Coordinates of C-alpha atoms in Angstrom, one line a residue:
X1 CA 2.5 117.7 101.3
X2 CA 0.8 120.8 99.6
X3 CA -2.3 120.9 98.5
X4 CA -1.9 120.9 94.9
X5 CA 1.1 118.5 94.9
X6 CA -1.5 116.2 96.4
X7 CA -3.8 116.5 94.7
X8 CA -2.3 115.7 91.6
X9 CA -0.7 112.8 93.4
X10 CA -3.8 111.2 94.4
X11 CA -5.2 111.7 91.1
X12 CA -2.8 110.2 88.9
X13 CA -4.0 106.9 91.0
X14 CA -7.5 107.8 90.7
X15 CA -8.3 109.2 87.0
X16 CA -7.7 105.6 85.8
X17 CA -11.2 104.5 87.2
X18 CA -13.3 106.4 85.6
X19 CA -14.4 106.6 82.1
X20 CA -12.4 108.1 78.9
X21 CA -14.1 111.5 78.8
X22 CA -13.0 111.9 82.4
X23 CA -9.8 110.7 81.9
X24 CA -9.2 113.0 78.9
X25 CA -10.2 116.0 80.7
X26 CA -7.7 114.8 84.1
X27 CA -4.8 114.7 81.1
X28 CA -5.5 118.2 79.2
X29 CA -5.5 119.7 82.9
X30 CA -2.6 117.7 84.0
X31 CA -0.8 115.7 82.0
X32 CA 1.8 118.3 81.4
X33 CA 3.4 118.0 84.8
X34 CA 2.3 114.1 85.3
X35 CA 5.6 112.9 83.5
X36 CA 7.7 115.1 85.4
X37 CA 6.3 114.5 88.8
X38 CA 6.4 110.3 88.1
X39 CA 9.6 111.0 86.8
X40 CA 10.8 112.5 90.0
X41 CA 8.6 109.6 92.4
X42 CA 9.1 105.6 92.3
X43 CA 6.1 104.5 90.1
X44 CA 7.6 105.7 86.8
X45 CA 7.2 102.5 84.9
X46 CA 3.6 101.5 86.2
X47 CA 2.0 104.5 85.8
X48 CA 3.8 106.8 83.1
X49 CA 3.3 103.5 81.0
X50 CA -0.6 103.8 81.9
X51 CA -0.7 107.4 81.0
X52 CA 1.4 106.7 77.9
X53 CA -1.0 103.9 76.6
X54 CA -4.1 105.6 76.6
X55 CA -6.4 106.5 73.3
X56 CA -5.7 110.0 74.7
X57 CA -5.2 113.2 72.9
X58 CA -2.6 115.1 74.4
X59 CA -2.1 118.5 74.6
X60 CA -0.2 120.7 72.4
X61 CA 2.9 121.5 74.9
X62 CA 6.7 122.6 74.6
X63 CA 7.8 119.2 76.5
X64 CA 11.3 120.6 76.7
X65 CA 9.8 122.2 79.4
X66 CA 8.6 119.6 81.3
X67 CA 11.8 117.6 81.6
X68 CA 12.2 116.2 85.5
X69 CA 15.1 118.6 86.0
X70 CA 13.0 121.7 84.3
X71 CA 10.3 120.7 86.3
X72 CA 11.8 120.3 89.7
X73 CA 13.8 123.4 89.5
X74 CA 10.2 125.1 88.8
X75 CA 9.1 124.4 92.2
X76 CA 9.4 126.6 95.4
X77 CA 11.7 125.4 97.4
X78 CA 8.7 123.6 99.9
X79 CA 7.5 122.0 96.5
X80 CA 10.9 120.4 95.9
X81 CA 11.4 119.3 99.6
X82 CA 8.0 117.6 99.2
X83 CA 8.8 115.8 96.0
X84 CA 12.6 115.0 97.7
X85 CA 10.6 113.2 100.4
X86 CA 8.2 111.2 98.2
X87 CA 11.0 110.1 96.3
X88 CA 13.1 109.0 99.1
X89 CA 9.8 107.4 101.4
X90 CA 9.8 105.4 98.0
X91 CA 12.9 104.1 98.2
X92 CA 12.9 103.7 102.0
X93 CA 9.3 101.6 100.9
X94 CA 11.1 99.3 98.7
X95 CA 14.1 98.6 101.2
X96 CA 11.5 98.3 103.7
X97 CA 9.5 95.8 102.1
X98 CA 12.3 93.9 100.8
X99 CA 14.0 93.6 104.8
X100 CA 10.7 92.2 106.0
X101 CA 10.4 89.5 103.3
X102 CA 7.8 91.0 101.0
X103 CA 9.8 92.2 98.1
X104 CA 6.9 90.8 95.7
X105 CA 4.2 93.7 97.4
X106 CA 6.5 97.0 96.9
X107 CA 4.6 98.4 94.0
X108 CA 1.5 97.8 96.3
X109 CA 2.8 99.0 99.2
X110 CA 4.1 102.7 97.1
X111 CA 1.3 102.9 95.5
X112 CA -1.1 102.9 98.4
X113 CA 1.1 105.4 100.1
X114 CA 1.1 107.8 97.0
X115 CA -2.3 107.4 96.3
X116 CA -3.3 108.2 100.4
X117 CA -0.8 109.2 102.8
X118 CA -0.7 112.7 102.1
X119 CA -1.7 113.9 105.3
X120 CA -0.1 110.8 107.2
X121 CA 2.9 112.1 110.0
X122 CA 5.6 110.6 110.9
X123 CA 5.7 107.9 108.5
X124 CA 7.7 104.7 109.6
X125 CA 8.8 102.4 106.4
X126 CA 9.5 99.4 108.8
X127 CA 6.4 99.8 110.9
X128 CA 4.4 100.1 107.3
X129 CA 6.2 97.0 105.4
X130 CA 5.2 94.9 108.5
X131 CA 1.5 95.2 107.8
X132 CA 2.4 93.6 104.8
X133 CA 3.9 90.9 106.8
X134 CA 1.2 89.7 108.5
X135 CA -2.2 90.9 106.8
X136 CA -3.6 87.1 105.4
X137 CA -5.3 89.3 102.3
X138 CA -5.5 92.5 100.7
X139 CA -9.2 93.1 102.6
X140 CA -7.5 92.8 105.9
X141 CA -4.3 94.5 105.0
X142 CA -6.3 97.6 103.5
X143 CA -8.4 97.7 107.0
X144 CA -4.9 97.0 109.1
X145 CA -3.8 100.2 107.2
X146 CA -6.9 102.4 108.0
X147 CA -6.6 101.7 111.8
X148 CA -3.4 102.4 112.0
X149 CA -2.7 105.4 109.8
X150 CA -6.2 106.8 110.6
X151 CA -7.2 106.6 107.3
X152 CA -10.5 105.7 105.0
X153 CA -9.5 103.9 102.1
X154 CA -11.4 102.6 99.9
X155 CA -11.0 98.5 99.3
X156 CA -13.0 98.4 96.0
X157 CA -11.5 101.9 94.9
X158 CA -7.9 100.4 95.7
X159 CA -8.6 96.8 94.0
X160 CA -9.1 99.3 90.7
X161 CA -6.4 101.5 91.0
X162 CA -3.7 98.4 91.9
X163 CA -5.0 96.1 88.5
X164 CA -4.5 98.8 86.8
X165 CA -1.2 99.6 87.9
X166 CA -0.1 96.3 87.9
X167 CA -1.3 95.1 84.8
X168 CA 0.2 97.8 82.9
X169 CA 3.6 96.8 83.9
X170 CA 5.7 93.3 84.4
X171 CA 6.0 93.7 88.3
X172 CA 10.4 93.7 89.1
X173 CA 10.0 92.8 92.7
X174 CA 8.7 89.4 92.5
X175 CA 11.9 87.7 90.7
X176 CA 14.0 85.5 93.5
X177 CA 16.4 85.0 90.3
X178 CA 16.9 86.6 87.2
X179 CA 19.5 84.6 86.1
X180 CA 17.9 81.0 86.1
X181 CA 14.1 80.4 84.3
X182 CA 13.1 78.4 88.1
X183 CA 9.6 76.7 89.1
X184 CA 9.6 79.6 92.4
X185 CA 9.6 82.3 90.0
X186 CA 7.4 80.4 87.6
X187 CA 4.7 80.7 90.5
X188 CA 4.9 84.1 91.4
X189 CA 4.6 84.9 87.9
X190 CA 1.1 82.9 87.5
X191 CA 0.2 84.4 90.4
X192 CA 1.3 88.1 89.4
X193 CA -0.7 87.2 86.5
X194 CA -3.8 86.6 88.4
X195 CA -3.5 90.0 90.5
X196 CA -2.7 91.9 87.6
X197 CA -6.5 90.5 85.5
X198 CA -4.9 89.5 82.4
X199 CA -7.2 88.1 80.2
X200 CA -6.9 85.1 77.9
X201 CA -6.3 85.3 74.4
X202 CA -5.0 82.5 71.8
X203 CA -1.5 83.8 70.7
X204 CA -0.3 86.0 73.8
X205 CA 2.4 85.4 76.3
X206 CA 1.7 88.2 78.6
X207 CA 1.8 90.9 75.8
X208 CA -0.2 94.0 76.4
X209 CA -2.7 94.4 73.2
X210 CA -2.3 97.2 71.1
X211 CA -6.1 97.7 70.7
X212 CA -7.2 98.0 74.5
X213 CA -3.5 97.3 76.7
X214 CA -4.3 94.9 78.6
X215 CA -2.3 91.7 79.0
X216 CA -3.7 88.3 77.7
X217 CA -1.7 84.8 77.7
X218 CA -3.3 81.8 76.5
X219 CA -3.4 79.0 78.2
X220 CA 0.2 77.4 77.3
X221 CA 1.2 81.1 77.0
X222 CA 0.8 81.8 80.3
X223 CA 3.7 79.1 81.2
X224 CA 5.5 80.7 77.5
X225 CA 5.5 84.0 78.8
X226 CA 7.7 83.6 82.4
X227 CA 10.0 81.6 79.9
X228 CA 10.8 84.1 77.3
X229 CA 10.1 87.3 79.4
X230 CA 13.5 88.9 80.5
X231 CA 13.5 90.6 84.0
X232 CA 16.9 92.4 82.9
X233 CA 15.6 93.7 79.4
X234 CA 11.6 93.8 80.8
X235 CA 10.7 92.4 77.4
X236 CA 9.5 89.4 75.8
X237 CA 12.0 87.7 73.5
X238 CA 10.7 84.6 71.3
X239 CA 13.3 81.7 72.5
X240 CA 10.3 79.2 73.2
X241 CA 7.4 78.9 70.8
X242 CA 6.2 75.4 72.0
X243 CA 5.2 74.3 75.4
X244 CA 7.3 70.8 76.1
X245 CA 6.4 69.4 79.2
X246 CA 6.7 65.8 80.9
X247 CA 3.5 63.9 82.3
X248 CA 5.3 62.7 85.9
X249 CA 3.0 61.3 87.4
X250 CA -1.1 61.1 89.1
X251 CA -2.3 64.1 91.0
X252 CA -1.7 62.5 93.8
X253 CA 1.8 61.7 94.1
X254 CA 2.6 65.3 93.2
X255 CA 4.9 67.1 95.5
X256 CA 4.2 70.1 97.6
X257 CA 6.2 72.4 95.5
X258 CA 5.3 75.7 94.0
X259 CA 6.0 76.2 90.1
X260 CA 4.9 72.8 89.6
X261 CA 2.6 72.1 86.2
X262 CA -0.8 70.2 86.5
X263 CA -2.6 68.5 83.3
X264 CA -6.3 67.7 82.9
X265 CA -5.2 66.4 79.5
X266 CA -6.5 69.8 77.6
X267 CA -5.0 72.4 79.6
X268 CA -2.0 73.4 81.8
X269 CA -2.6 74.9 85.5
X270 CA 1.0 76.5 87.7
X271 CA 0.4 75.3 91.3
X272 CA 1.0 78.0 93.6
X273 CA 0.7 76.4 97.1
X274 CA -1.7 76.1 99.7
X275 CA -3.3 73.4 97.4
X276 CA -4.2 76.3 95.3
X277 CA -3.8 76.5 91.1
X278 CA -3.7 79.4 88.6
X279 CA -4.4 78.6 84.7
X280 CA -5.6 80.8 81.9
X281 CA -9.0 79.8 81.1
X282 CA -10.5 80.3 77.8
X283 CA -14.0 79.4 79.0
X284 CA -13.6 81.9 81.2
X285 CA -11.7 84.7 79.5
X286 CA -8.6 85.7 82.1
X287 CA -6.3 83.9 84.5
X288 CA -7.9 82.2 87.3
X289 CA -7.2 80.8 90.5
X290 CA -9.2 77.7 92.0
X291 CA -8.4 74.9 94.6
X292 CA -6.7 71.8 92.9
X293 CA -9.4 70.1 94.5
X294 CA -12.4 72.1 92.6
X295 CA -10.5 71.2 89.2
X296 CA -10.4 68.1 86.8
X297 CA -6.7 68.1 86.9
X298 CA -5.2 64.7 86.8
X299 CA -1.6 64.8 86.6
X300 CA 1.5 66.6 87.5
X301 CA 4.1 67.8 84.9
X302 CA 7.3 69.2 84.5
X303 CA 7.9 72.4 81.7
X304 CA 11.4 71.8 79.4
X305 CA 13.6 75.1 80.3
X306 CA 12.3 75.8 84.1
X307 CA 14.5 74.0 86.9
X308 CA 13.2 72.1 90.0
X309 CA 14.8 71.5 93.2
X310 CA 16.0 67.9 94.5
X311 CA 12.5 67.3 95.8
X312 CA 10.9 67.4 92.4
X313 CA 13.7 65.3 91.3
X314 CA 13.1 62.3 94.0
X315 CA 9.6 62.3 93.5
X316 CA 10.0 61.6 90.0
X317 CA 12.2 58.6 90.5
X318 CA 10.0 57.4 93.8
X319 CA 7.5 57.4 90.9
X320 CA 9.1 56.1 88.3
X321 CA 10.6 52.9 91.2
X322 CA 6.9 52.6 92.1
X323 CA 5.8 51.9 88.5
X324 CA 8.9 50.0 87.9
X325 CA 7.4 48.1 90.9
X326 CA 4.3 47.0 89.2
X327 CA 5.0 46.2 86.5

């Protein structure tokens, strides 16, 4: 990649860390060839929504001239081959990543390589998703990925750039199905949530706010949001307004299955496995994730429009025959 392709690359992942003067300054010296470049690249939701939100001001420019085929046909031929390749590393990424049973991690996994692999050879998309594969956390992934690529990434600087990303956009790749409202995709969406650092705030769903764009649900929102969020639209719709759910029994004869609510008669909690449970706290200001164990939570629930497979179904009868029982 040349130099100033890369450059700009790496800094459309890096200007969001720093404070708004910087960021102003990054935008008037390149914002008019950002949009293009996204546009061209596979980040063009995350990040060209980032730019977009910003309390910038932007310069004065004749954007017909900065349309992704204006653009493109602007660059030397080397230019163009370089973007080409970017673009289609992308997609190998996301096929990649979606092979080895980590669909959820693709923006992570493009991101990471826009942001640093610009002097990387011989780049293998298979070799590359299987890091993903078997790295327990982001920490050992980010130091998996140094060793093998050679490369000094920064774990802190990435954790920045990734929120960012991520919570300025409703991450695609971690639907199993769009077409059903499911207690598996219910998880993933707590736990997206939790990656992405939305904050809590009575009234949201998962909305970004207007005044600072970042993402807040409430605590009921949080469970609100996944059901009226469309993956096909990618937007919020209002079809629930009120949390029902169904008290199903004590913590303990809950079933190990993700998507499953918990109750500490104030607040909801979505269990996410490994006896682990995400909630939006309001004490706390932002989505959370603690042990089930740590919490006060007392019960197990199920949420009115989400559907639960046949395990969730026996152990509400096994507790309903063992209640039966004694009384």
């Amino acid at each position: 990649m040349s130099a100033a392709v890369a450059v700009a690359v790496k800094k459309i992942a890096i200007y969001i860390l720093g404070d708004e003067n910087k960021r102003g300054k990054l935008f008037v010296a390149v914002g008019s060839i950002i949009a293009g470049f996204l546009g061209l690249m596979f980040l063009p939701i995350a990040v060209i929504s980032s730019i977009g939100s910003m309390n910038i001001e932007q310069p004065d420019i004749d954007k017909s001239l900065f349309t992704e085929s204006a653009l493109f046909e602007s660059l030397d031929s080397e230019q163009q081959a370089e973007i080409t390749n970017i673009q289609n590393q992308g997609q190998a990424i996301e096929y990649a990543m979606a092979n080895a049973g980590v669909r959820d991690q693709t923006i992570k996994a493009q991101l990471i390589y826009m942001s640093y692999f610009d002097e990387v050879q011989n780049f293998n998309a298979e070799s590359y998703a299987d890091l993903f594969v078997v790295a327990p956390n982001d920490s050992d992934l980010i130091a998996a990925i140094n060793s093998t690529y050679g490369l000094d990434i920064d774990y802190d600087e990435f954790v920045r750039t990734y929120t960012f990303v991520m919570n300025s956009t409703i991450n695609a790749f971690m639907f199993t199905d769009t077409g059903t409202k499911n207690c598996a995709d219910l998880a993933a969406w707590a736990d997206n949530a939790y990656i992405s650092g939305w904050g809590y705030m009575n009234g949201f769903i998962g909305e970004r706010n207007e005044t600072d764009r970042i993402r807040y649900a409430d605590n009921a929102g949080l469970v609100l949001g996944y059901l009226n969020y469309s993956p096909t639209d990618k937007k919020f719709d209002s079809d629930y307004d009120t949390l029902v759910y169904t008290e199903q029994g004590g913590i303990d004869t809950m079933p190990e299955v993700v998507g499953i609510g918990l109750f500490d008669g104030s607040q909801h909690g979505i269990y996410v496995g490994n006896g682990e449970v995400i909630y939006s706290s309001e004490s706390l200001g932002y989505v959370t994730k603690e042990n089930v164990s740590n919490g006060s939570w007392t019960s197990w629930c199920t949420y009115d429009g989400v559907t639960y497979p046949q395990e969730v179904t026996d152990a509400i009868q096994s507790v309903n025959e063992d209640s039966s029982s004694e009384n």
